[in-house]
Amino acid sequence: MASLLIKEILATPPASQDVTVRGWVRTKRDLKNLVFVEVNDGSGFNGIQCTFDRGSAGSLGEELEAALGAVNTGSSVEIRGKLAPSPASGQAVEVAASDLSIIGDAPAESTGNIAAYPLQKKRHSLEFLREIAHLRARTNTFGAVTRVRSRLGFAVHQFFQERGFQYIQTPIITASDAEGAGAMFQVTTLDLEALAKSGKAPDYTKDFFGKRSYLTVSGQLEAETYATALTRVYTFGPTFRAENSNTTRHLAEFWMIEPEAAFAHLEDNMILAEDFLKYLFNAVLSDCAEDLAFFDAHVEKGIIDTLKSVINSKFTHMSYTDAMAELEKAGSNAAFEFKPYWGCDLQSEHEKFLTEKIVKGPVIVTDYPKEIKAFYMKMNDDNKTVRAMDVLVPRLGEIIGGSEREDNLDRLEKRIREMGMDTADYSWYLDLRRYGTAPHSGFGMGFERLVQYVTGMANIRDVIPYPRAVGQAEF
Amino acid sequence: MASLLIKEILATPPASQDVTVRGWVRTKRDLKNLVFVEVNDGSGFNGIQCTFDRGSAGSLGEELEAALGAVNTGSSVEIRGKLAPSPASGQAVEVAASDLSIIGDAPAESTGNIAAYPLQKKRHSLEFLREIAHLRARTNTFGAVTRVRSRLGFAVHQFFQERGFQYIQTPIITASDAEGAGAMFQVTTLDLEALAKSGKAPDYTKDFFGKRSYLTVSGQLEAETYATALTRVYTFGPTFRAENSNTTRHLAEFWMIEPEAAFAHLEDNMILAEDFLKYLFNAVLSDCAEDLAFFDAHVEKGIIDTLKSVINSKFTHMSYTDAMAELEKAGSNAAFEFKPYWGCDLQSEHEKFLTEKIVKGPVIVTDYPKEIKAFYMKMNDDNKTVRAMDVLVPRLGEIIGGSEREDNLDRLEKRIREMGMDTADYSWYLDLRRYGTAPHSGFGMGFERLVQYVTGMANIRDVIPYPRAVGQAEF
């Protein structure tokens, strides 16, 4: 692009060269002889200071004074001047400005049928900002969230591409409730008004796909079909849950990352997950330092230290059985709401206790009871536990879940039947075990949970541009 | 990952070092004293030749001879040996193999209730492979498509990230038919059987989102909300059309890339689109040379030259009005099925004629009649044409469509009304013009069309793992 971003201007050595700044005004301060206008274009956390000096004349001239007078918070402007070293602390350069054009107004007060710009210079609650989600990226908080999210998204691709993983897109619409992982959204082109009037059961042969179709809950099974052809693949796409859970950790639509590797056992999977998290955290610590400093200061104190400590940890490996023994031993001291016992699913309080109190660092718990894990996980020789793994990190608990997959045809068919499912529905999935089967492993990570972890944002609805939840599909 | 990919082994200087190969057998040739097993793991186009030398003993020993005898096309194997220079042409290294384990069989003939492995060594039709989409990535063609697609996907991110664009995820489920771009899929959790029985009109307050909801047809309008906060953003996600078009160029579910930049005019947009295509083509020419050589030899002759010629072209800029004059002038010589006239939408035959016969290279056609373009495009002063652009390339026609957006509140409201739409439905979109409006531009490119263009694959269903179309949502 022809014009420079403010991020680029801020990184340019000042030599009184001509510079043009475009962006939105954050603040204007009009002192006796100086007018300071801070302009931000969202390319980085920091805006650039533009200083207009009235000099000995005491005025910038009629036209420019009028333009400066009309500038409000939120106005889009173009400012021309010379790039100069800044006398102020905390910024290397500023613009010795000589000209300003207002591109777009942002009225500070209601005028005619246009309400005042809602983002006046003051603190706004996150709840209020959720209602104006189309404008909230203009604030410090949501600008920072967006940049961190973008950097993490790119780092996901860099990590896998550097390691020979192929990026694949698994289907969003599917006629198979493959994983049985939760409530699904139905996708249809049937005319529901006509259907209701007809009084006749829906005829899915007339629906777009000729059968009942849904939004996917996971791309894993399809990813396995590609891992057993290309060895290393990953997905990064939206997944859906139609669960009526109105919490700060659930969305109906969220993005998921799912690597899958053939000739990889659970041990390889654990190393991959550990390397992955460290790579992601390093990427944002290096490239989003100002955004993270903001989160550390204003959103969750200590978040930078948390990320660094994960990077500097060797992840502990612990079987579910050992983890449960530790939790039972902690027993009454821990004051769990939910008493842990062998066979129970680990609750968030147990996960946090394990990583924060017992291990004091990241821990990968493996070999869970088969009853609490999915049908496709590889059975251990004890026939009681499966080669599952959950990666737990301090301050959050589970951030990644994965497993080695059952690669034995007979055992997988048996497991499908045991769980009351129909092997015919999984015929294509079973083919992977019929033809050139190979050990393979993978994991899934919810992208929004990752962004929450890195930013410290308490509500998952604040780390995705337009959150979808019960009753919420605006914009 | 601990183990080496075959791609990595092939790039290793041979020094008789120990090496372990894991993958799927493509061919086995048993000569008098030598057995050649070619193993492919999909990490690259080429497999690795593993040579077993029976030597003077005339045998590899009972166990290994038995294992080699049982190896079929499609078997997954682990082969150990020494990496050696290859005497054969076309490959630098081979494995002087000393041991082989079969990990998974792939029966060459039906046995018990397992059918013969469907991918026996012979040519399979693309139609047949579409039916076994879960196995087709194991073929040369679909392995190559997958690698090229992955490389293109990553190149999309690299291109935009290097230029300060933030990767954003716009919503998949939406309650607004924002662009009016086409037939939409409805998303619901209503019980359609119960609805049919009830005989009462659907009560959308009981639906998951509290109102009628759909799958998105474009993320553009939401991307604009972020471009007017962060200046440069892009989306890369799935979009949907519920159109009953059973062609080789349409999918119901496809991936789209949509960059959007503030303070960018149509001229900037044209430069960005040109740079983008050249970047993508350079990436695959550099990094997928063997895959492209395969497409050039077996799928579409000349495809590499086409890509190179686009890279070496300066894209021509031509207004729609000039383009139409050229097409009318060509008139009878061109033998168009559809006679071109000012005001008509450019047909594929017109686009191809423009780029292949008139310009003889890539051309960006701009300033289309407002009647054939979307409401959000910036009106020219003639009040007849809008600042649209379509990028046309030889052998395909349109590959990218975009525009500068209308940034003037009054003109945009007028246009919405003219087109019979309700400004209230676009209140949030209009806010971008109420508060700090700025010139901004963007474009959209269908990812599968791009993959088709680069690979020469004739049917769009062959460039996405699991295509969705009328009657087709398998896997």
mmCIF file with all atom_site columns, N, CA and C in Angstrom, chain A residues 381-403:
data_model
loop_
_atom_site.group_PDB
_atom_site.id
_atom_site.type_symbol
_atom_site.label_atom_id
_atom_site.label_alt_id
_atom_site.label_comp_id
_atom_site.label_asym_id
_atom_site.label_entity_id
_atom_site.label_seq_id
_atom_site.pdbx_PDB_ins_code
_atom_site.Cartn_x
_atom_site.Cartn_y
_atom_site.Cartn_z
_atom_site.occupancy
_atom_site.B_iso_or_equiv
_atom_site.pdbx_formal_charge
_atom_site.auth_seq_id
_atom_site.auth_comp_id
_atom_site.auth_asym_id
_atom_site.auth_atom_id
_atom_site.pdbx_PDB_model_num
ATOM 1  N N  . ASP A 1 381 ? -3.469 -51.364 27.096 1.00 0.00 ? 381 ASP A N  1
ATOM 2  C CA . ASP A 1 381 ? -3.542 -52.806 27.316 1.00 0.00 ? 381 ASP A CA 1
ATOM 3  C C  . ASP A 1 381 ? -4.380 -53.150 28.548 1.00 0.00 ? 381 ASP A C  1
ATOM 4  N N  . ASP A 1 382 ? -4.523 -52.205 29.478 1.00 0.00 ? 382 ASP A N  1
ATOM 5  C CA . ASP A 1 382 ? -5.327 -52.481 30.675 1.00 0.00 ? 382 ASP A CA 1
ATOM 6  C C  . ASP A 1 382 ? -6.819 -52.556 30.355 1.00 0.00 ? 382 ASP A C  1
ATOM 7  N N  . ASN A 1 383 ? -7.168 -52.172 29.110 1.00 0.00 ? 383 ASN A N  1
ATOM 8  C CA . ASN A 1 383 ? -8.566 -52.165 28.656 1.00 0.00 ? 383 ASN A CA 1
ATOM 9  C C  . ASN A 1 383 ? -9.466 -51.276 29.522 1.00 0.00 ? 383 ASN A C  1
ATOM 10 N N  . LYS A 1 384 ? -8.865 -50.420 30.329 1.00 0.00 ? 384 LYS A N  1
ATOM 11 C CA . LYS A 1 384 ? -9.643 -49.506 31.179 1.00 0.00 ? 384 LYS A CA 1
ATOM 12 C C  . LYS A 1 384 ? -9.379 -48.054 30.818 1.00 0.00 ? 384 LYS A C  1
ATOM 13 N N  . THR A 1 385 ? -8.162 -47.782 30.388 1.00 0.00 ? 385 THR A N  1
ATOM 14 C CA . THR A 1 385 ? -7.799 -46.388 30.093 1.00 0.00 ? 385 THR A CA 1
ATOM 15 C C  . THR A 1 385 ? -7.441 -46.238 28.614 1.00 0.00 ? 385 THR A C  1
ATOM 16 N N  . VAL A 1 386 ? -7.531 -45.007 28.146 1.00 0.00 ? 386 VAL A N  1
ATOM 17 C CA . VAL A 1 386 ? -7.226 -44.721 26.744 1.00 0.00 ? 386 VAL A CA 1
ATOM 18 C C  . VAL A 1 386 ? -6.113 -43.682 26.663 1.00 0.00 ? 386 VAL A C  1
ATOM 19 N N  . ARG A 1 387 ? -5.479 -43.647 25.492 1.00 0.00 ? 387 ARG A N  1
ATOM 20 C CA . ARG A 1 387 ? -4.315 -42.791 25.294 1.00 0.00 ? 387 ARG A CA 1
ATOM 21 C C  . ARG A 1 387 ? -4.723 -41.331 25.032 1.00 0.00 ? 387 ARG A C  1
ATOM 22 N N  . ALA A 1 388 ? -5.463 -40.801 25.964 1.00 0.00 ? 388 ALA A N  1
ATOM 23 C CA . ALA A 1 388 ? -5.874 -39.403 25.906 1.00 0.00 ? 388 ALA A CA 1
ATOM 24 C C  . ALA A 1 388 ? -4.834 -38.527 26.571 1.00 0.00 ? 388 ALA A C  1
ATOM 25 N N  . MET A 1 389 ? -4.849 -37.249 26.230 1.00 0.00 ? 389 MET A N  1
ATOM 26 C CA . MET A 1 389 ? -4.009 -36.295 26.950 1.00 0.00 ? 389 MET A CA 1
ATOM 27 C C  . MET A 1 389 ? -4.733 -34.957 27.034 1.00 0.00 ? 389 MET A C  1
ATOM 28 N N  . ASP A 1 390 ? -4.641 -34.339 28.201 1.00 0.00 ? 390 ASP A N  1
ATOM 29 C CA . ASP A 1 390 ? -5.123 -32.963 28.348 1.00 0.00 ? 390 ASP A CA 1
ATOM 30 C C  . ASP A 1 390 ? -3.953 -32.121 28.835 1.00 0.00 ? 390 ASP A C  1
ATOM 31 N N  . VAL A 1 391 ? -3.737 -30.998 28.181 1.00 0.00 ? 391 VAL A N  1
ATOM 32 C CA . VAL A 1 391 ? -2.670 -30.100 28.609 1.00 0.00 ? 391 VAL A CA 1
ATOM 33 C C  . VAL A 1 391 ? -3.272 -29.046 29.536 1.00 0.00 ? 391 VAL A C  1
ATOM 34 N N  . LEU A 1 392 ? -2.749 -28.978 30.757 1.00 0.00 ? 392 LEU A N  1
ATOM 35 C CA . LEU A 1 392 ? -3.255 -28.026 31.747 1.00 0.00 ? 392 LEU A CA 1
ATOM 36 C C  . LEU A 1 392 ? -2.217 -26.940 32.007 1.00 0.00 ? 392 LEU A C  1
ATOM 37 N N  . VAL A 1 393 ? -2.668 -25.709 32.055 1.00 0.00 ? 393 VAL A N  1
ATOM 38 C CA . VAL A 1 393 ? -1.746 -24.598 32.331 1.00 0.00 ? 393 VAL A CA 1
ATOM 39 C C  . VAL A 1 393 ? -2.268 -23.765 33.505 1.00 0.00 ? 393 VAL A C  1
ATOM 40 N N  . PRO A 1 394 ? -1.334 -23.168 34.265 1.00 0.00 ? 394 PRO A N  1
ATOM 41 C CA . PRO A 1 394 ? -1.735 -22.341 35.407 1.00 0.00 ? 394 PRO A CA 1
ATOM 42 C C  . PRO A 1 394 ? -2.663 -21.212 34.976 1.00 0.00 ? 394 PRO A C  1
ATOM 43 N N  . ARG A 1 395 ? -3.586 -20.850 35.837 1.00 0.00 ? 395 ARG A N  1
ATOM 44 C CA . ARG A 1 395 ? -4.571 -19.775 35.646 1.00 0.00 ? 395 ARG A CA 1
ATOM 45 C C  . ARG A 1 395 ? -5.750 -20.180 34.778 1.00 0.00 ? 395 ARG A C  1
ATOM 46 N N  . LEU A 1 396 ? -5.680 -21.356 34.130 1.00 0.00 ? 396 LEU A N  1
ATOM 47 C CA . LEU A 1 396 ? -6.772 -21.719 33.236 1.00 0.00 ? 396 LEU A CA 1
ATOM 48 C C  . LEU A 1 396 ? -7.238 -23.140 33.449 1.00 0.00 ? 396 LEU A C  1
ATOM 49 N N  . GLY A 1 397 ? -6.280 -24.081 33.502 1.00 0.00 ? 397 GLY A N  1
ATOM 50 C CA . GLY A 1 397 ? -6.643 -25.498 33.445 1.00 0.00 ? 397 GLY A CA 1
ATOM 51 C C  . GLY A 1 397 ? -6.455 -25.961 32.017 1.00 0.00 ? 397 GLY A C  1
ATOM 52 N N  . GLU A 1 398 ? -7.407 -26.761 31.515 1.00 0.00 ? 398 GLU A N  1
ATOM 53 C CA . GLU A 1 398 ? -7.228 -27.373 30.194 1.00 0.00 ? 398 GLU A CA 1
ATOM 54 C C  . GLU A 1 398 ? -7.187 -26.344 29.078 1.00 0.00 ? 398 GLU A C  1
ATOM 55 N N  . ILE A 1 399 ? -6.138 -26.433 28.265 1.00 0.00 ? 399 ILE A N  1
ATOM 56 C CA . ILE A 1 399 ? -6.050 -25.562 27.091 1.00 0.00 ? 399 ILE A CA 1
ATOM 57 C C  . ILE A 1 399 ? -6.020 -26.382 25.806 1.00 0.00 ? 399 ILE A C  1
ATOM 58 N N  . ILE A 1 400 ? -5.612 -27.642 25.905 1.00 0.00 ? 400 ILE A N  1
ATOM 59 C CA . ILE A 1 400 ? -5.523 -28.537 24.747 1.00 0.00 ? 400 ILE A CA 1
ATOM 60 C C  . ILE A 1 400 ? -6.004 -29.913 25.180 1.00 0.00 ? 400 ILE A C  1
ATOM 61 N N  . GLY A 1 401 ? -6.759 -30.572 24.304 1.00 0.00 ? 401 GLY A N  1
ATOM 62 C CA . GLY A 1 401 ? -7.141 -31.957 24.543 1.00 0.00 ? 401 GLY A CA 1
ATOM 63 C C  . GLY A 1 401 ? -6.845 -32.782 23.305 1.00 0.00 ? 401 GLY A C  1
ATOM 64 N N  . GLY A 1 402 ? -6.304 -33.970 23.508 1.00 0.00 ? 402 GLY A N  1
ATOM 65 C CA . GLY A 1 402 ? -5.992 -34.779 22.335 1.00 0.00 ? 402 GLY A CA 1
ATOM 66 C C  . GLY A 1 402 ? -5.839 -36.228 22.703 1.00 0.00 ? 402 GLY A C  1
ATOM 67 N N  . SER A 1 403 ? -5.356 -37.024 21.754 1.00 0.00 ? 403 SER A N  1
ATOM 68 C CA . SER A 1 403 ? -5.152 -38.448 22.011 1.00 0.00 ? 403 SER A CA 1
ATOM 69 C C  . SER A 1 403 ? -4.393 -39.091 20.872 1.00 0.00 ? 403 SER A C  1
#
